Coordinates of C-alpha atoms in Angstrom, one line a residue:
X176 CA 23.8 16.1 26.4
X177 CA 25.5 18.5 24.0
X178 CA 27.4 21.9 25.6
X179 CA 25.8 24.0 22.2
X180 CA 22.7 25.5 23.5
X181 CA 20.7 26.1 20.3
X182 CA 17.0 28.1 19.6
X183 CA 14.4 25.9 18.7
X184 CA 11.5 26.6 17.3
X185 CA 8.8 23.4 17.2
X186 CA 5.8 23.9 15.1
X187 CA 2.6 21.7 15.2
X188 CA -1.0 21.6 14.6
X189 CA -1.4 20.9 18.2
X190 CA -0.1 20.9 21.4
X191 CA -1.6 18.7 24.5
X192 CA -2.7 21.3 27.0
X193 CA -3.6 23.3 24.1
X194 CA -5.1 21.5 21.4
X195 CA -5.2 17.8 21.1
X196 CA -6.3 14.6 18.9
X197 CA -4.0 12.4 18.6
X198 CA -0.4 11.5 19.9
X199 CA 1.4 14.3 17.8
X200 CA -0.3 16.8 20.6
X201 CA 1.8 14.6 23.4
X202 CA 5.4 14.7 21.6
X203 CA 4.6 18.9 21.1
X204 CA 3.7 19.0 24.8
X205 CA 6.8 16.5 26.4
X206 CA 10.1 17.5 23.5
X207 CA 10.0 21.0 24.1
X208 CA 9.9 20.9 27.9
X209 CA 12.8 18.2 28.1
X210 CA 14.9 20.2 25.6
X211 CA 13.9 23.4 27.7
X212 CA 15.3 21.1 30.0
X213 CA 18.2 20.5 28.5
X214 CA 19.0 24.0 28.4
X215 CA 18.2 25.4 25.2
X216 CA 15.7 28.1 23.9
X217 CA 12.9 26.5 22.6
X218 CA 9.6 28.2 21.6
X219 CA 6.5 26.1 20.4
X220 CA 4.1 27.9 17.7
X221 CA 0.8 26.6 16.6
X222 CA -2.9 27.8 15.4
X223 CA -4.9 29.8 17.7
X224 CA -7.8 27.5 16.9
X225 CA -11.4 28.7 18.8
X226 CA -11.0 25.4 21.1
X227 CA -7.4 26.3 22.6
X228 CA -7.4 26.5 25.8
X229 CA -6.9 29.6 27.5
X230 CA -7.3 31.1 24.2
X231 CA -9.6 34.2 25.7
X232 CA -6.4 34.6 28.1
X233 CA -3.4 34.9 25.6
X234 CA -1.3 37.6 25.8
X235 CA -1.8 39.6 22.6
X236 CA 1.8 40.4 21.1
X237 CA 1.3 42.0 17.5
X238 CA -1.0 42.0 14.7
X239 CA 0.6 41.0 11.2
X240 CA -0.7 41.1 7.7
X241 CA 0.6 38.4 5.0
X242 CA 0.5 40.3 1.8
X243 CA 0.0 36.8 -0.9
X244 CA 2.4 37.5 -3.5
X245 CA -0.1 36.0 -6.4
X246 CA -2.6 39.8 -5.9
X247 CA -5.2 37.7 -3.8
X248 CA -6.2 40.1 -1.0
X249 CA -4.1 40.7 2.2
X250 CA -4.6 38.5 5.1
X251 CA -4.8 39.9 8.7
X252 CA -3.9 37.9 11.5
X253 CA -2.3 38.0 15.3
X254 CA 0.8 36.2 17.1
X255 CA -0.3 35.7 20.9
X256 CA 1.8 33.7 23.7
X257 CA 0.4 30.8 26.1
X258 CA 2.5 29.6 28.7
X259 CA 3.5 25.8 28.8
X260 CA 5.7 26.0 31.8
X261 CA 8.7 27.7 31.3
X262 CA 8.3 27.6 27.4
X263 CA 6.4 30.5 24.8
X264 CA 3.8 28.8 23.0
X265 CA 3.0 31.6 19.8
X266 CA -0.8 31.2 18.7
X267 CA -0.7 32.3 15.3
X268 CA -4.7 34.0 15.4
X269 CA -6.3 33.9 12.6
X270 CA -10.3 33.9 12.5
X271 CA -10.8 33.1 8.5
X272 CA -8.7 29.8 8.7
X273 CA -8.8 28.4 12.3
X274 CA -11.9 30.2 14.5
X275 CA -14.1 27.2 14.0
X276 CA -15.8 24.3 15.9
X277 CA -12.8 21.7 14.6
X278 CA -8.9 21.4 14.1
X279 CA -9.4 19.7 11.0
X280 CA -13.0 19.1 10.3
X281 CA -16.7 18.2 11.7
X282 CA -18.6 15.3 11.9
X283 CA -15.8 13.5 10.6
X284 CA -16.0 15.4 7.6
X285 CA -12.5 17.3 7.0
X286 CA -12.3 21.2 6.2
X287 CA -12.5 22.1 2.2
X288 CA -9.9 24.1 2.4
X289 CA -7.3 22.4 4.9
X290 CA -4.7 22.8 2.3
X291 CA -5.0 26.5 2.4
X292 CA -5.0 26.8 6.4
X293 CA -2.0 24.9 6.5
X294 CA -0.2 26.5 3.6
X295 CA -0.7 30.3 5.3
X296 CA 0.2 28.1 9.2
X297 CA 3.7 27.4 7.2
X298 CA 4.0 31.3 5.7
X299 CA 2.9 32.7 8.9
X300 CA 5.5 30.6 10.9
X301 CA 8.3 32.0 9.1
X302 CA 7.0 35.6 9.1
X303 CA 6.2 35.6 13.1
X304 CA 9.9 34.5 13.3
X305 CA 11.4 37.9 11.6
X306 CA 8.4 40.2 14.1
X307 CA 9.4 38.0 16.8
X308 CA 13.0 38.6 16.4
X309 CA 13.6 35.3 16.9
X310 CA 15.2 33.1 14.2
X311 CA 15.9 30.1 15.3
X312 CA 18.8 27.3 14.4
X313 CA 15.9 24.3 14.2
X314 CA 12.4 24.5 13.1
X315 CA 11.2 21.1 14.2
X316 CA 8.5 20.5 11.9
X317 CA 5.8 18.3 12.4
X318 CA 3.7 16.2 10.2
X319 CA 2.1 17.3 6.9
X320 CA 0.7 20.4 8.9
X321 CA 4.0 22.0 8.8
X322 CA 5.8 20.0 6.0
X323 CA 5.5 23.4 3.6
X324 CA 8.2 25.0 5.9
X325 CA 11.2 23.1 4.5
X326 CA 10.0 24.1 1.1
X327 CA 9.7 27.6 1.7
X328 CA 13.1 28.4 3.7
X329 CA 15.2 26.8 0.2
X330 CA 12.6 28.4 -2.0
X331 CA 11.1 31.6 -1.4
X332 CA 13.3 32.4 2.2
X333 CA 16.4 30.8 0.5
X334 CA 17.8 34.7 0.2
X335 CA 16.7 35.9 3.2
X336 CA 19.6 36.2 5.3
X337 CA 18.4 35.9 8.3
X338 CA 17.0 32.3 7.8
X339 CA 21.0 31.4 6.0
X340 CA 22.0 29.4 9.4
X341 CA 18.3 28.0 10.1
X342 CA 17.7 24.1 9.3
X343 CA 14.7 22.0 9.5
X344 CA 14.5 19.0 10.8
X345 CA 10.6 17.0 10.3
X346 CA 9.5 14.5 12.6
X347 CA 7.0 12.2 10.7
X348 CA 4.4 10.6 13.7
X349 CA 1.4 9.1 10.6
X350 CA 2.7 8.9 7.3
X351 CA -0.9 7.3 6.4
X352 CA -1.9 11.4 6.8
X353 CA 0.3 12.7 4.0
X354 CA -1.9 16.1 3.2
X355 CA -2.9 15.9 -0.5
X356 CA -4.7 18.6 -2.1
X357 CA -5.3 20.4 -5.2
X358 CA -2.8 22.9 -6.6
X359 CA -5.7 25.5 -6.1
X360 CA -5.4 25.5 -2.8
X361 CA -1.8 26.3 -2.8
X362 CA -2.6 30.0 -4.0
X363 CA -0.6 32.0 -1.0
X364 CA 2.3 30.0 -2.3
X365 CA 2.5 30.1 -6.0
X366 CA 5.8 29.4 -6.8
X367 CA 5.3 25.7 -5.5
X368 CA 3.8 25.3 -9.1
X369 CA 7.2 25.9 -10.7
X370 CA 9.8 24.6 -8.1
X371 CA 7.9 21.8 -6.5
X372 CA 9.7 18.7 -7.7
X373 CA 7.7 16.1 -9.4
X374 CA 8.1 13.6 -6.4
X375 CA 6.0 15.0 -4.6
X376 CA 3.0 15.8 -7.3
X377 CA 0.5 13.2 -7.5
X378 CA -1.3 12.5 -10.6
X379 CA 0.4 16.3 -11.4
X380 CA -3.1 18.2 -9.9
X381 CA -2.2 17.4 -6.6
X382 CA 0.4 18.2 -4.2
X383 CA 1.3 16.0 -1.5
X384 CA 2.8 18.2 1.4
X385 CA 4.5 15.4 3.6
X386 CA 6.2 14.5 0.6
X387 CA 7.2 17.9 0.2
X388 CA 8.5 18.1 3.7
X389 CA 10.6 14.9 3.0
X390 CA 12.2 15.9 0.3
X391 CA 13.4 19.2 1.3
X392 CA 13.8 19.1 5.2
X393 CA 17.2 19.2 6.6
X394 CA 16.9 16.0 8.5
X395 CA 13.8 13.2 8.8
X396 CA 12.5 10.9 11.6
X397 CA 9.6 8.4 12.7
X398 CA 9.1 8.4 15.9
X399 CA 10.1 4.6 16.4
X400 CA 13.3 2.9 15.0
X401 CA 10.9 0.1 14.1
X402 CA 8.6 2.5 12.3
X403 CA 11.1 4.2 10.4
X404 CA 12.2 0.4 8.9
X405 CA 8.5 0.2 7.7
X406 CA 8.8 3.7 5.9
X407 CA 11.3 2.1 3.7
X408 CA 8.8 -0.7 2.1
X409 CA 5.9 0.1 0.2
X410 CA 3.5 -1.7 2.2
X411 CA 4.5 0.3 5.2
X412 CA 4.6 3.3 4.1
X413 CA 1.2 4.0 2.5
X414 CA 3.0 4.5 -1.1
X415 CA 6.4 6.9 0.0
X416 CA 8.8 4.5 0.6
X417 CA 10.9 5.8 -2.1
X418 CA 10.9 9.3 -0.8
X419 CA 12.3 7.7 2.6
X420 CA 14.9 5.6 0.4
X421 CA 16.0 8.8 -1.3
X422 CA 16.8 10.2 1.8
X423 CA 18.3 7.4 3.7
X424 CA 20.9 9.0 4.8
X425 CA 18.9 11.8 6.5
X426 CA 16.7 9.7 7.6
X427 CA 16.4 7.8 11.3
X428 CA 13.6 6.5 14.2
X429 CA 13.8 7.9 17.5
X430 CA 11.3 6.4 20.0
X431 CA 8.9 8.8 21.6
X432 CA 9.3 8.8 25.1
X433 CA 6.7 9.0 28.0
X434 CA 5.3 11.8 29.8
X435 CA 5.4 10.4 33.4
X436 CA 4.3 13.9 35.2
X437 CA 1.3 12.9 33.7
X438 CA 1.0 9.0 33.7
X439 CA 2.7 8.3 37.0
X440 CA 0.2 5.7 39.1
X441 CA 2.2 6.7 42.4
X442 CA 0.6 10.0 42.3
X443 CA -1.7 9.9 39.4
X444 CA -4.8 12.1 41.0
X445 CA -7.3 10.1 38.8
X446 CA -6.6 7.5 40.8
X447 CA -9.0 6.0 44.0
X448 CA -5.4 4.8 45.4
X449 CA -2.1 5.3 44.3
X450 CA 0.0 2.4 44.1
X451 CA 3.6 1.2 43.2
X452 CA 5.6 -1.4 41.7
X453 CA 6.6 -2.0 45.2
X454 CA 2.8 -2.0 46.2
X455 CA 0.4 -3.2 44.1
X456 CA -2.3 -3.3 46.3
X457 CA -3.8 0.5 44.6
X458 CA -4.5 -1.5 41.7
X459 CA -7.1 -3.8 43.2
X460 CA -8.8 -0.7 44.2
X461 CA -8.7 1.0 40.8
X462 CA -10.0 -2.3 39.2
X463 CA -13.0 -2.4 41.4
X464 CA -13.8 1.3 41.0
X465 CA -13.3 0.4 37.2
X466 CA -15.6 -1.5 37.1
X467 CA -18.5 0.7 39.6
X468 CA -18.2 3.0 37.4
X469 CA -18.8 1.2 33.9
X470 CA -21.3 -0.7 35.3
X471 CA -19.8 -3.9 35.7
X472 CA -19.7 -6.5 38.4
X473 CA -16.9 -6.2 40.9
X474 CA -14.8 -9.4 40.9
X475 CA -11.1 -10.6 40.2
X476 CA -12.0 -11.8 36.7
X477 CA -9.3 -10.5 34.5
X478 CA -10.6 -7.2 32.4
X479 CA -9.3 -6.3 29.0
X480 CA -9.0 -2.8 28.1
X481 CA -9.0 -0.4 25.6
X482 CA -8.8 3.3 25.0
X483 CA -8.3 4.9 21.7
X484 CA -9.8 6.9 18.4
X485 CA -12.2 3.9 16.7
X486 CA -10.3 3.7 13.6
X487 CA -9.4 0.9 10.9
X488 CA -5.6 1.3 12.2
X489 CA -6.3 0.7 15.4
X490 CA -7.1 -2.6 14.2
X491 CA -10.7 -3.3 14.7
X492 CA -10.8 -5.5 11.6
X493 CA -9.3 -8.0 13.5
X494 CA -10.5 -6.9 16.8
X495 CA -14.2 -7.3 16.3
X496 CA -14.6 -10.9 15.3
X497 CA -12.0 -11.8 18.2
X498 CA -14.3 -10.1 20.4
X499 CA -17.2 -12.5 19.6
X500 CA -15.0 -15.2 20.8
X501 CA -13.0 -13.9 23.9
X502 CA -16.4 -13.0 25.4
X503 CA -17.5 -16.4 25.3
X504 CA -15.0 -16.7 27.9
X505 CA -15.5 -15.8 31.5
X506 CA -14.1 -12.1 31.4
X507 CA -14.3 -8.3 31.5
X508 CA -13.9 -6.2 28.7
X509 CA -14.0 -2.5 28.6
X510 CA -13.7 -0.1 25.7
X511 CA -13.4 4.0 25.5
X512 CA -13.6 5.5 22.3
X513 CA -15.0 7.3 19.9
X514 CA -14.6 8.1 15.8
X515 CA -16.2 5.6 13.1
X516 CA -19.8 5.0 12.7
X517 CA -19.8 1.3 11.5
X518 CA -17.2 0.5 14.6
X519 CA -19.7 2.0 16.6
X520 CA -22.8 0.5 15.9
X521 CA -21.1 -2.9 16.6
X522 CA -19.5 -2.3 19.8
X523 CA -23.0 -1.1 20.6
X524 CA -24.5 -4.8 19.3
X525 CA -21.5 -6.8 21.1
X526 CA -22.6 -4.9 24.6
X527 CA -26.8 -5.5 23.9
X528 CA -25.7 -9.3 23.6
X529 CA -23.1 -9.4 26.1
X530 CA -24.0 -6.6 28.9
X531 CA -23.0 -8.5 31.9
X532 CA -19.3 -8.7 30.3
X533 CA -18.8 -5.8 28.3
X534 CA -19.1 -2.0 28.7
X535 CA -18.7 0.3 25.5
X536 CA -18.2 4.0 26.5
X537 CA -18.2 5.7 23.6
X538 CA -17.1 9.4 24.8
X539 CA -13.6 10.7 25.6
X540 CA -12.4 10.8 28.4
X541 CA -9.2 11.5 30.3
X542 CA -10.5 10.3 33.9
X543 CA -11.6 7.0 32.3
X544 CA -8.1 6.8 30.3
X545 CA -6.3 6.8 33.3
X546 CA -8.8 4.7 35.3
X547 CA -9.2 2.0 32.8
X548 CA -4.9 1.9 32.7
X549 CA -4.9 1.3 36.4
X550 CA -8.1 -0.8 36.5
X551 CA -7.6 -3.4 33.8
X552 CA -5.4 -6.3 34.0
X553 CA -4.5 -5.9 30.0
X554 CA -4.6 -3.1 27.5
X555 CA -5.5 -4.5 23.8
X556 CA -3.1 -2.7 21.0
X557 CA -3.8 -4.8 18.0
X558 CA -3.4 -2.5 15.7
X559 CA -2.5 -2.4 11.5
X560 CA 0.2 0.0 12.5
X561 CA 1.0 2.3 15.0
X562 CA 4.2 4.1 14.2
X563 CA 5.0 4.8 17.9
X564 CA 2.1 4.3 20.6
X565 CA 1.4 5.7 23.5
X566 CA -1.1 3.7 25.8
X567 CA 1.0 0.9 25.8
X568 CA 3.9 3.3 27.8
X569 CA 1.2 4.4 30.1
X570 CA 0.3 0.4 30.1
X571 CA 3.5 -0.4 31.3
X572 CA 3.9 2.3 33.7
X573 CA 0.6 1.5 35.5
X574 CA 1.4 -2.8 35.2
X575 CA -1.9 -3.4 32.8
X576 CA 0.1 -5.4 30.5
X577 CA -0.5 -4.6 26.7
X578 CA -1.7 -7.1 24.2
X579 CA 0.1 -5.7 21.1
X580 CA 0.4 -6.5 17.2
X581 CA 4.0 -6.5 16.4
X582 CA 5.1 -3.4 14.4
X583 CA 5.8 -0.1 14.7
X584 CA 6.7 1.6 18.1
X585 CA 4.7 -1.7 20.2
X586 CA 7.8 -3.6 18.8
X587 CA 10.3 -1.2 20.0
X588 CA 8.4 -0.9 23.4
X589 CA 6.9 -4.7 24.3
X590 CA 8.9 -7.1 25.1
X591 CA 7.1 -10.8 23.8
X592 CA 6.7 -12.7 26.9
X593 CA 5.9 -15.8 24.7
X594 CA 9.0 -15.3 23.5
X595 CA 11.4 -13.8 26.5
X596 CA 9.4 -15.2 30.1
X597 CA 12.2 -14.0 31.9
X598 CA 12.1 -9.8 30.5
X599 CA 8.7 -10.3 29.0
X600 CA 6.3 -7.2 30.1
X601 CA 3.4 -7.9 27.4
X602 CA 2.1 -10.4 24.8
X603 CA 2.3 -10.2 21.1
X604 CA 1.0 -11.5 17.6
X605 CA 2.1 -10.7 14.5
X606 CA -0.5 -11.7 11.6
X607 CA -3.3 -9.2 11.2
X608 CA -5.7 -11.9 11.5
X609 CA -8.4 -12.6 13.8
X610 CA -7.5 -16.2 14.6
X611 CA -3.9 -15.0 15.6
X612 CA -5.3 -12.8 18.3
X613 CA -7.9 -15.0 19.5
X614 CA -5.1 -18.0 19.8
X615 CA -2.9 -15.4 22.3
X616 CA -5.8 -13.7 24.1
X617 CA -6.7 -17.5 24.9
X618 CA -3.2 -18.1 26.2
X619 CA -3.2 -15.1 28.3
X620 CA -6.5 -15.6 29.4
X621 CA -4.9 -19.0 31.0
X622 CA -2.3 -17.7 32.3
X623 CA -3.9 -15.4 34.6
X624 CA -6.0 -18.0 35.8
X625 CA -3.7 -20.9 35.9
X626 CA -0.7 -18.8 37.1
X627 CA -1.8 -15.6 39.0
X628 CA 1.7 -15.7 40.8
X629 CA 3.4 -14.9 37.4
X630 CA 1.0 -12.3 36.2
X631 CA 1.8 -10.5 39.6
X632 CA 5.8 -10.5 38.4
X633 CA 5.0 -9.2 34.9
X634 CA 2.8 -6.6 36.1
X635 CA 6.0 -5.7 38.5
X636 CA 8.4 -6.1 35.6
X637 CA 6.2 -3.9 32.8
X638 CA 6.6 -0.6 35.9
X639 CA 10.2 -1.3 35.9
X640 CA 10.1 -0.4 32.2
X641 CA 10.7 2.8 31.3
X642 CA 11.4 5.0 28.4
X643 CA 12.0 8.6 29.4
X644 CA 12.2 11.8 27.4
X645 CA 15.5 12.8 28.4
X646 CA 16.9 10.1 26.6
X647 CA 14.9 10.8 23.8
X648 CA 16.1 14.4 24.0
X649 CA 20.0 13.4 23.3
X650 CA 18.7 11.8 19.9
X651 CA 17.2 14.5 19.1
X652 CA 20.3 16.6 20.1
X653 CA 22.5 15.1 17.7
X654 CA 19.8 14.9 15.0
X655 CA 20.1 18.6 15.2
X656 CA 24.2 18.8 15.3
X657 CA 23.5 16.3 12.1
X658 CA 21.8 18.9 10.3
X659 CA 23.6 22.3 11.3
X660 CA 27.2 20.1 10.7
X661 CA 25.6 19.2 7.0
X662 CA 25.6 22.9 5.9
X663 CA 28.1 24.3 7.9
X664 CA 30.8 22.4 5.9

């Protein structure tokens, strides 16, 4: 823990509690409380989208007016403050870019002009800092949403004294979401035309914000040390790897840590019974109310589980046709998602020939996220990448041990019981092919029927795994010293 208390500001596109659809909304949610917690002043700003709750509630600071410096008309807009514990969350309000039915789009369909929103986000960050009176020593940036911040405080802020102390620091959570869009969109922010470096122009009528983000931020990181290995090969890194290289130096993984206030099984009140690693008894209980409520016989065969967004990276490419084998097997299998159309429609034609063995529930839910991660005996992760993961930290905590694919974060978090039985907490395969999944789902599958004893001790050993924020937060910590120490020479 560092004795300099410093202000922080964190910007994101969405914060859980406020706004959420994906993991990005956790780590906005769970850093700024444990670096509240460490003592510094940290403030969390993001769009005051129609959805956000409490939105009708916020307490209405000031209105502002961005005047574009390219004569397009001026732009009205309001800063409002939401609680998130003991830390200001600033809604920048605006109704022409963020009162609508989405964050970033409908029907899966994203918004025409995303690059705009997010460009006037970035302005209207740095101009609520100098109403606000607070300019900060870190803006934690997050993702492409916010990557146009870097670019802006060494460009058009790069005289303003006020920002001369203020480094940025981006935290990249998908680089497979770089935000590309067409230089018209980028009107509020003209002189990115002229300055914007050509690494980060693609096909020189596009600009590629993350890109834009990496190359001029203070300091970068993934949010896994594993992950941030992958950003440095061009198969990992969905084309940037040599922006990452370039910046090797500023460059690191710190692993996301777990919100346990929320994903804590001893008092979890999702749960039928609460149970402990001491007591396992809770989870018998959640796995027969598991399966009451999908519809699913009660018994003690073993039930595989899985919550997430249906997407290609999740892995369902190799998923699917696994799935026609493993339920040939005597088992349970449970799925909660939604997203894709095609994913979909064959879940929905796996459960019409298999109903007796598999539920698809194709809704979100957060009482059936936590029910299925106390319920299930294994959570199913095999995903193409998955540059930190979440639900196989609440796996662990809750002793449904995950089936993972070995990159990103699951490598950093799952220990291979295949390859360590005696500190093994979950089961791993590495090929992104069907017949490597199959072959381990097989091998756990005999396990827990052959050895119930030792599926008992891993489920005990995953709970005793944890990975806290606080010791996420002392990374982080020096990240920040990194950059402040860079200019201050």
């Amino acid at each position: 823990m560092t004795d300099t208390k410093l202000k922080i500001l964190f910007v994101a596109s969405e914060v859980e509690g406020f706004a959420k659809t994906g993991g990005l909304a956790d780590v906005a949610k769970a850093l700024p409380l444990a670096l509240h917690e460490h003592g510094h002043d940290v403030r969390v700003m993001m769009p005051l989208y129609r959805t956000v709750k409490g939105a009708e509630t916020a307490e209405f600071l000031c209105n502002q007016t961005m005047c574009p410096q390219s004569g397009l008309p001026e732009i009205p807009y309001a800063i409002k403050r939401l609680k998130m514990g003991n830390v200001p969350v600033y809604g920048i309000d605006s109704p022409h870019y963020f009162d609508r039915a989405g964050l970033y789009g409908e029907d899966d369909h994203a918004y025409n002009d995303n690059g705009e929103r997010f460009a006037f986000f970035s302005l209207a960050i740095l101009q609520s800092c100098e109403t606000l009176d607070f300019i900060p020593d870190i803006i934690h940036c997050n993702d492409w949403h916010t990557s146009l911040v870097p670019f802006l405080l060494k460009t058009r802020y790069r005289d303003n004294g006020r920002f001369s102390h203020t480094k940025t620091v981006l935290t990249c959570h998908n680089a497979a979401y770089q935000g590309i869009f067409d230089k018209s969109q980028l009107k509020l922010i003209p002189e990115i035309n002229s300055c914007m470096d050509h690494q980060v122009l693609e096909n020189y009528s596009y600009i590629n914000y993350l890109k834009a983000g990496v190359l001029y931020a203070d300091k970068i990181n993934a949010v896994s040390p594993n992950y941030a290995s992958e950003l440095l090969t061009p198969l990992g890194s969905h084309g940037m790897s040599h922006c990452f290289v370039n910046r090797i130096r500023d460059f690191e993984g710190i692993i996301n840590g777990c919100d346990y206030n929320d994903w804590n099984p001893e008092v979890d009140p999702h749960l039928p019974q609460n149970y402990s690693a001491q007591d396992l008894s809770g989870k018998t209980v959640c796995k027969a109310k598991l399966q009451q409520e999908v519809g699913l016989a009660q018994s003690d065969k073993a039930i595989f589980g899985m919550v997430c967004r249906l997407t290609e990276q999740k892995g369902f490419n190799i998923l699917l046709p696994a799935l026609e084998d493993l339920l040939l097997h005597d088992i349970q299998l449970i799925i909660v998602g939604t997203g894709d159309p095609a994913i979909t429609g064959h879940l929905r034609s796996l459960e019409q020939h298999h109903p007796e063995k598999f539920k698809f529930v194709n809704t979100y839910s957060d009482y059936l996220s936590h029910l299925v991660e106390a319920g299930a005996d294994f959570f199913l992760m095999p995903s193409l990448f998955e540059p930190c993961g979440l639900n196989q930290l609440y796996s662990l905590a809750y002793g449904t041990l995950p089936i993972v694919r070995g990159v990103g974060g699951l490598k950093d978090t799952v220990n291979d019981y295949d390859q360590d039985n005696d500190n093994g907490n979950g089961f791993m395969f590495y090929e992104p092919e069907p017949v490597d999944l199959i072959n381990l789902l097989r091998r756990v599958l005999l396990l827990y029927i052959e050895r119930p004893d030792e599926i008992t001790r891993l489920k005990t050993q995953a709970m005793q795994s944890h990975f806290y924020w606080s010791e996420s937060v002392i990374q982080y910590e020096r990240l920040y010293a990194k950059a402040l120490e860079r200019y201050a020479l």
